[in-house]
XYZ file of C-alpha atoms in Angstrom:
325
model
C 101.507 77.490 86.174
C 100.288 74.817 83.996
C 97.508 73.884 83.072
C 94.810 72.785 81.080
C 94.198 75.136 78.042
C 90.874 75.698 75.719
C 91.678 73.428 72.905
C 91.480 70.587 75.841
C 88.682 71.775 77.628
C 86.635 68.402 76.660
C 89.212 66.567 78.775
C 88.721 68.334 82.041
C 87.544 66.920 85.454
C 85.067 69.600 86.602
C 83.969 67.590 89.409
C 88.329 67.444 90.541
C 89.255 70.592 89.582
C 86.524 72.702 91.968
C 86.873 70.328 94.523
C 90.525 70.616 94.679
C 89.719 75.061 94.041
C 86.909 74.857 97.072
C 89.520 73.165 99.205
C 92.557 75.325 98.602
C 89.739 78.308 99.808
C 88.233 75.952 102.665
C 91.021 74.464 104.164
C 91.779 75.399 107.866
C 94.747 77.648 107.028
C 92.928 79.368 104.161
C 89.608 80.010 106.167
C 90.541 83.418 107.840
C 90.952 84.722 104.419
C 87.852 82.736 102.601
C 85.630 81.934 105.054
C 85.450 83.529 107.765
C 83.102 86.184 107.992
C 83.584 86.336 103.684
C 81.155 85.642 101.763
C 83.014 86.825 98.409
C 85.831 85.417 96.674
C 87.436 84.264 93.701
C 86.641 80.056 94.159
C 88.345 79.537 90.577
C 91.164 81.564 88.680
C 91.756 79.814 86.373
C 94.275 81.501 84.415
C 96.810 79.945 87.113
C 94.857 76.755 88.274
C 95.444 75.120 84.971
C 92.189 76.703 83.366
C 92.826 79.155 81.061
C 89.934 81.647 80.026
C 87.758 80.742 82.855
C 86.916 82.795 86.354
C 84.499 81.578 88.991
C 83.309 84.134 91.580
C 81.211 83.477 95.070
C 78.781 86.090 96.151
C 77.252 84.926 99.167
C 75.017 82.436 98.002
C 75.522 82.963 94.467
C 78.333 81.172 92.086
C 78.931 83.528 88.970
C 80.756 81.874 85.941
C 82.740 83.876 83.823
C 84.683 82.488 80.349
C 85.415 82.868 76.888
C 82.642 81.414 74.612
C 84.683 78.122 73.994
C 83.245 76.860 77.808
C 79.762 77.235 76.556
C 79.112 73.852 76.306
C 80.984 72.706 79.359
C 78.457 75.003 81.797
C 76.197 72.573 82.177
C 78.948 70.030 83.855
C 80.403 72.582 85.494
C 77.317 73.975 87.042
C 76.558 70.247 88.138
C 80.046 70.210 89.669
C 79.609 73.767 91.418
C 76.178 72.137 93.242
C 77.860 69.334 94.331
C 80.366 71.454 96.236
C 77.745 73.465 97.762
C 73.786 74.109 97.657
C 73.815 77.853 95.869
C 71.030 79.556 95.651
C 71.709 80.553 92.181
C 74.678 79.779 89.521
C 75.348 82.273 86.898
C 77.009 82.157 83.648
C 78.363 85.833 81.835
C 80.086 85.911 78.687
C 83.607 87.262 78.759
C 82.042 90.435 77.436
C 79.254 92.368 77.008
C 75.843 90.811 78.598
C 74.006 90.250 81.514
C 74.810 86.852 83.199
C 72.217 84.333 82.568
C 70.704 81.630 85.456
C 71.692 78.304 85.193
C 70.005 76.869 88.202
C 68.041 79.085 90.372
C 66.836 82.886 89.470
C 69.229 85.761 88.639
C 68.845 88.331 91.247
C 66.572 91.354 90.461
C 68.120 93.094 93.757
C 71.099 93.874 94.872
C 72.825 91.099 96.727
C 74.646 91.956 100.111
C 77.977 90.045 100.831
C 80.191 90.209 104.075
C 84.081 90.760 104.304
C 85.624 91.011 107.217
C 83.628 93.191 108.900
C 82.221 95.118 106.018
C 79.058 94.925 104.085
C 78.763 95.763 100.232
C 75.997 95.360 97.877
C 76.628 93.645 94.480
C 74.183 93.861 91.080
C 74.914 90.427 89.564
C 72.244 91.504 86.815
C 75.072 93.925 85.621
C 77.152 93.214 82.633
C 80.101 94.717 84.015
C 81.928 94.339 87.614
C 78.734 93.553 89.652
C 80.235 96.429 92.061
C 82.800 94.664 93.853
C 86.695 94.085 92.555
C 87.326 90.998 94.721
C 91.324 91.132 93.986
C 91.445 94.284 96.298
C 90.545 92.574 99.856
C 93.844 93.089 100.900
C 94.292 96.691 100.489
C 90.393 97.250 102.122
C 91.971 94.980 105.390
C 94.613 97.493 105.789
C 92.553 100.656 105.396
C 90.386 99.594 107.952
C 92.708 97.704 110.173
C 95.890 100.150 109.936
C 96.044 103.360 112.263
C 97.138 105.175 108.782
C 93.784 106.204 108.437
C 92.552 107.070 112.042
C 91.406 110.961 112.322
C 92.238 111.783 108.853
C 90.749 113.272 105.905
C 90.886 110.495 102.709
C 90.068 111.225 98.905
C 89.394 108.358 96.919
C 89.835 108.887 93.579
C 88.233 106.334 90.543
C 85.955 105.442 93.563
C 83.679 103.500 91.544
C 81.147 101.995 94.493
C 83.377 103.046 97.070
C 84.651 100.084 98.555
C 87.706 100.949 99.641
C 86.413 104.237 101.094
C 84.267 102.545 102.864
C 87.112 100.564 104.353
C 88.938 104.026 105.046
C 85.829 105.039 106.744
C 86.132 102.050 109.529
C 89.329 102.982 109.749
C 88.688 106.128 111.201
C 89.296 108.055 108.426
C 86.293 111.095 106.748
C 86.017 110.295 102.903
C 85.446 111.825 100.363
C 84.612 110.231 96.991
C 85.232 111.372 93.493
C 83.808 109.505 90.261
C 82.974 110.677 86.663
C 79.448 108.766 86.840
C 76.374 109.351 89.132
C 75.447 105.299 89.692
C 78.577 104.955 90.851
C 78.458 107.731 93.405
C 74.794 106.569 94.281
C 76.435 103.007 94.842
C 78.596 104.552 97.202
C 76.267 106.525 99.455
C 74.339 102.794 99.396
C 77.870 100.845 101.093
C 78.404 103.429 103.794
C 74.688 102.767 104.890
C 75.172 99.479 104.779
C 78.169 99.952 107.217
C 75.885 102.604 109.443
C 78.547 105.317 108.149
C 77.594 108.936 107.693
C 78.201 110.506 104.552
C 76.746 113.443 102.693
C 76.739 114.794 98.975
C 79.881 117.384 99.794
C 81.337 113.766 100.010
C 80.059 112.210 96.448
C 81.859 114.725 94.178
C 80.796 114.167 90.624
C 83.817 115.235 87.132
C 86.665 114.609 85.760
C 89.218 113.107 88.329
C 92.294 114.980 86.569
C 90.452 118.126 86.228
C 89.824 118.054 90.013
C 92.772 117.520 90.511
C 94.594 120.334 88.725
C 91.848 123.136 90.602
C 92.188 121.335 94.159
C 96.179 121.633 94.154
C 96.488 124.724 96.352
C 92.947 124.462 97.887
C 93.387 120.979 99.688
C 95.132 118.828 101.406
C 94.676 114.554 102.474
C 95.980 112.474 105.273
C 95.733 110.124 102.724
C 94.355 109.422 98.521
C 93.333 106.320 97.543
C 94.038 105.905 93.553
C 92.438 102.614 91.467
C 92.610 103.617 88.165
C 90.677 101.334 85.591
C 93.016 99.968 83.372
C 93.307 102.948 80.870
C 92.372 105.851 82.936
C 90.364 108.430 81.492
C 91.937 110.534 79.038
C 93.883 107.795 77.693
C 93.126 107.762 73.809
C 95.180 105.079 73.315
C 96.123 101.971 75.304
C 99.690 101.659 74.640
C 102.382 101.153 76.947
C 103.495 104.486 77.359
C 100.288 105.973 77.906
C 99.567 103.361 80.374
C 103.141 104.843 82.081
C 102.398 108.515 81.374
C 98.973 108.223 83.449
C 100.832 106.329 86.619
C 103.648 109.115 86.200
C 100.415 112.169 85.545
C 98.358 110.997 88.234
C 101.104 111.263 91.046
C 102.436 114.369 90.017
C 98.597 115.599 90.367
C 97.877 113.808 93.275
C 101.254 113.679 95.385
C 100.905 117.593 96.335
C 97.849 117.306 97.652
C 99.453 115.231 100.498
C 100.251 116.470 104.020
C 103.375 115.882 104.989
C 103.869 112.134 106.104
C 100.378 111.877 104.469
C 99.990 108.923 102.096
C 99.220 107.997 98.295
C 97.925 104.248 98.049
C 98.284 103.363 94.306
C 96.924 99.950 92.645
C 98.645 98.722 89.658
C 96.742 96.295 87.133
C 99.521 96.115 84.337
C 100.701 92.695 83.831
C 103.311 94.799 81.420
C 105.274 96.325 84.316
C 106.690 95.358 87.257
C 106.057 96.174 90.902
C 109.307 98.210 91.419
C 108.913 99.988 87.835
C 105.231 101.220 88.381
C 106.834 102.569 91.875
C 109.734 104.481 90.196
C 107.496 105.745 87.692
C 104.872 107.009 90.295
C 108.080 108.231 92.345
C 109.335 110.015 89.306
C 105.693 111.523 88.551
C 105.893 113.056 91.868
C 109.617 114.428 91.729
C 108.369 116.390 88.544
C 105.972 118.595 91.072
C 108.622 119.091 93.336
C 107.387 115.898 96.071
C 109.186 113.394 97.512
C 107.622 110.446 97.855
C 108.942 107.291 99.632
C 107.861 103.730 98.976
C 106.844 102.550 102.943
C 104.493 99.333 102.045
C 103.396 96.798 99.026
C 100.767 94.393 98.951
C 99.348 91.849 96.527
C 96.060 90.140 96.431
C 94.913 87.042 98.627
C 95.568 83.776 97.919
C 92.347 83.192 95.783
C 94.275 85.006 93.039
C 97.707 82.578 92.622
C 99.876 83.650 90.069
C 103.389 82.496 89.002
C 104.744 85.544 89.926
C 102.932 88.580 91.933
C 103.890 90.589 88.492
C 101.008 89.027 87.375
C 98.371 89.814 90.207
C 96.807 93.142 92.048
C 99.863 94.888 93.079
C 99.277 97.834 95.432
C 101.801 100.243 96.949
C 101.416 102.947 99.590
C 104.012 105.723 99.321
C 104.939 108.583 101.885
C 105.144 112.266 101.508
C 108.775 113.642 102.993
């Protein structure tokens, strides 16, 4: 799409262009999706609603602003523009990289914050620097894990699992979890969402290492109904993040984690490389699974929910969830 671009970012209606964002979230056929028992969503991507560089997150009653430095000194306008759309509790403003999110109007939270989606409750630290603990591009995938009979009486490893949304999604599914992360906050973060969703979970479910070394000892000890795999960007043990390491860790991480499937058991895989297309991070994931002797067959593909518009869903979440044969 279009759009507006830094350079110009003196010339921009902030007041017009979050009215016209809130709207396309608020409307009556977006509000199953936005506002409906959600309380956290993209309200602005800008990248394809014609502002490039900036992001602008809801969490519950909190509006987090997040741009390159060049939209420093529009904050103040659009901070007046977010609190004429709604009356926040607090509006926050982090720099693209690298530092807490300061308070524009109101206090930055010292505690967790806990946000609804459909359903499910999550806490998020927006005191963090990083991902405040929940990647709002991946509602879609969490609806399905806990709406789809895929996970019903089966046992689920989620891999990468960060905070463990989308285990936690697995879990109201029907499905026992069990979690594996390289850091302990992460795993503590975790335990933290399934209480918040009265689900039972112990420590033989928070496994602590290295996901690939796991991986390569579990092969003839274990086997899933299902794996969830969200790989950050440049999975660990990438040195480098060039395209073909991005492809060799798709292609690794199915050959490691496709024979670890029952049969007719599932692999859900989420791709964040605007480099590749949907169908080539399949093959490649297909191919990574041939080369351990699995066959794996594409069954369903989502993308993420309207608050994330893109000319083309090459350029959003894509997610795929393959079959064992």
């Amino acid at each position: 799409m279009g759009g507006v671009s830094i350079d110009n970012r003196n010339t921009i209606d902030w007041r017009g262009a979050l009215e016209a964002a809130w709207e396309r979230r608020h409307s009556v056929a977006a509000r199953a999706t936005f506002a409906d028992d959600c309380e956290a969503y993209r309200l602005l991507h800008g990248w394809s609603e014609g502002i490039f560089g900036l992001e602008i997150d809801r969490y519950g009653e909190v509006a987090l602003i997040r741009g390159k430095q060049e939209y420093n000194d529009a904050l103040p306008a659009i901070a007046e523009a977010l609190e004429a759309l709604h009356p926040w509790q607090a509006i926050l403003a982090k720099p693209w990289r690298g530092s807490a999110p300061e308070a524009l109007s109101g206090e930055l939270p010292a505690d967790p914050v806990v946000v609804k989606e459909h359903g499910l409750r999550f806490a998020v630290e927006l005191s963090q620097p990083a991902n405040p603990g929940l990647h709002l591009d991946a509602r879609v995938p969490r609806r399905w894990l806990a709406s789809s009979d895929r996970c019903v009486d089966r046992r689920v490893l989620n891999l990468f699992a960060f905070t463990g949304s989308l285990g936690v999604a697995a879990m109201a599914g029907g499905a026992r979890v069990v979690h594996i992360d390289s850091q302990r906050g992460a795993l503590t973060r975790c335990a933290r969402n399934h209480e918040l969703n009265g689900q039972r979970v112990d420590q033989r479910d928070l496994l602590r290492g290295n996901i690939f070394q796991h991986l390569k000892r579990s092969r003839k000890r274990q086997r899933f109904g299902g794996i969830i795999c969200d790989p950050p960007p440049y999975p660990a043990g990438t040195k480098t993040p060039t395209a073909p390491k991005r492809l060799e860790s798709v292609a690794g991480l199915a050959s490691l984690t496709a024979p670890l499937l029952e049969e007719r058991g599932w692999l859900m895989l989420l791709f964040h490389d605007h480099g590749r297309s949907h169908d080539e991070h399949e093959a490649e994931a297909i191919a990574g699974a041939a080369s351990s002797a699995v066959t794996l067959v594409a069954k369903e593909r989502f993308v993420s929910d309207d608050d994330y518009p893109a000319d083309t869903p090459d350029h959003q979440l894509r997610v795929s969830v393959l079959e064992r044969r």
